[in-house]
Amino acid sequence: MDELLNEALAGLRNAADAPAIEQWRVEWLGRQDGRITKLLRAVREQPQDERAAFGAAANRLKQELEAAFEGRQEELRRSAIEALSTTSALDVTLPGRPQTLGRLHPVTQTMRDCIKAFADMGFRVAEGPEVEWERYNFDGVRIPQDHPARDMWDTIWVNTLVDGRRQMLLRTHTSPNQVRVMERSEPPIRVIVPGKCYRQEATDATHEWMLTQIEGLAVDEGIRMTDLKGVLYEFARTMFGSERKIIFHHSYFPFVEPGIEMALDCFICRGNDARCGTCHGTGWIEILGAGMVHPEIIDNAGYGSDRYTGFAFGIGIERVALLRWGIEDIRHFYANDVRFLSQF
Ligand code: FA5
């Protein structure tokens, strides 16, 4: 057995790589035909009085070889790594590159917070298509062809012709969903519709060609302007706290009567810089348009404007995000610069 041990250990020392020690393992410790396995089987054939001693010695030998095998295996593994670090381009001592965790885009975060604010006031969420029909985006909200109000929204049209002319566009606002929601539901309605809109827009600090809006619509008996103002006040308080100043201006949109805009005080110049790129010297940053749904739209839905009234609003989510974090230029949002995005 001593001879066997020496022979086996010498063989193991000569095995210089993984295939070689595997071959050694099969030769010596292999379960079927390994030499030690055979030796253990031979215990039975020994004379009665030598059997116990033979068996014990054979087991000891097996254990010694198993331990030697594991040691050699580890030795080879380590020297293979060391060899790599000196002979190849792979430097195994370099620390790993940390995987940075992603997060939600600041506009998405703001969108979700806005949705939550309205959901808490009883609005449910609906959706509508980004590629929209002209008749929903414009005609359905009282902006027929050749009406000058179409110029308020510089439209990106889809080139496909329907009945010989372009009738599809990238929606310029979420307002077509006022009509879509009324088409498929009955009052009382309290709904918000979030989503992307597109305009052929010369970009500046507060204008992008892709923007995100949340449309709001409430239709019921007895809804009044004070309800609209209350909802918008509550929304502004939730998003900006009670310290920020809010102002309502009169405004014009063909689908509401009367129409208003809501603005917040300019966080950049506080109204003190006539050349401020964010508020243009007005001291106010507009975040939404709103008003009482035009009676004609309520009638077109078949509800009857003698009985039902409603309010609608369209909020610019990028503007809300600008205001809540004091960001000076809307174009940062879609420039894909991680140094900017990772701050939120
Ligand atoms: C509208 O889009 C109307 N549909 C809003 C409305 C809805 C009025 C319901 C009445 C009733 P306006 O074009 O003003 O209106 O846009 C609404 C808001 O979207 C603006 O207050 C602003 O916050 C945001 N917005 C508009 N254009 C841009 C732009 N180019 N980039 C970023 N935000 C914009």
Short mmCIF file of N, CA and C in Angstrom, two decimals, residues 189-190 217-228 292 307-311:
data_model
loop_
_atom_site.label_atom_id
_atom_site.label_comp_id
_atom_site.label_asym_id
_atom_site.label_seq_id
_atom_site.Cartn_x
_atom_site.Cartn_y
_atom_site.Cartn_z
N ILE A 189 -69.07 62.03 -14.64
CA ILE A 189 -67.73 61.67 -15.13
C ILE A 189 -66.68 62.43 -14.31
N ARG A 190 -65.68 61.70 -13.85
CA ARG A 190 -64.51 62.33 -13.25
C ARG A 190 -63.31 61.51 -13.71
N LEU A 217 -61.32 65.82 -16.82
CA LEU A 217 -62.69 66.09 -17.25
C LEU A 217 -63.66 65.68 -16.14
N ALA A 218 -64.55 66.59 -15.81
CA ALA A 218 -65.63 66.26 -14.88
C ALA A 218 -66.93 66.76 -15.49
N VAL A 219 -67.92 65.89 -15.60
CA VAL A 219 -69.24 66.28 -16.12
C VAL A 219 -70.29 65.73 -15.16
N ASP A 220 -71.17 66.61 -14.76
CA ASP A 220 -72.22 66.18 -13.82
C ASP A 220 -73.29 67.29 -13.75
N GLU A 221 -74.32 67.05 -13.00
CA GLU A 221 -75.29 68.13 -12.79
C GLU A 221 -74.70 69.11 -11.79
N GLY A 222 -74.81 70.39 -12.09
CA GLY A 222 -74.44 71.40 -11.10
C GLY A 222 -72.94 71.65 -10.93
N ILE A 223 -72.12 71.25 -11.88
CA ILE A 223 -70.68 71.54 -11.76
C ILE A 223 -70.42 72.99 -12.14
N ARG A 224 -69.63 73.68 -11.31
CA ARG A 224 -69.42 75.10 -11.52
C ARG A 224 -67.93 75.44 -11.55
N MET A 225 -67.65 76.66 -11.96
CA MET A 225 -66.27 77.16 -12.04
C MET A 225 -65.55 77.03 -10.69
N THR A 226 -66.29 77.24 -9.60
CA THR A 226 -65.66 77.15 -8.28
C THR A 226 -65.16 75.72 -8.02
N ASP A 227 -65.86 74.72 -8.59
CA ASP A 227 -65.39 73.33 -8.43
C ASP A 227 -64.05 73.16 -9.14
N LEU A 228 -63.96 73.74 -10.35
CA LEU A 228 -62.71 73.67 -11.10
C LEU A 228 -61.58 74.32 -10.31
N MET A 292 -64.68 75.78 -18.38
CA MET A 292 -65.94 75.04 -18.33
C MET A 292 -66.20 74.47 -19.73
N ARG A 307 -79.00 70.33 -18.70
CA ARG A 307 -78.97 69.59 -17.44
C ARG A 307 -77.54 69.44 -16.90
N TYR A 308 -76.61 69.21 -17.83
CA TYR A 308 -75.24 68.90 -17.38
C TYR A 308 -74.27 70.03 -17.68
N THR A 309 -73.32 70.22 -16.76
CA THR A 309 -72.19 71.12 -17.00
C THR A 309 -70.92 70.36 -16.64
N GLY A 310 -69.78 70.92 -17.03
CA GLY A 310 -68.53 70.22 -16.71
C GLY A 310 -67.34 71.14 -16.78
N PHE A 311 -66.24 70.68 -16.23
CA PHE A 311 -64.99 71.44 -16.41
C PHE A 311 -63.94 70.52 -16.99
#
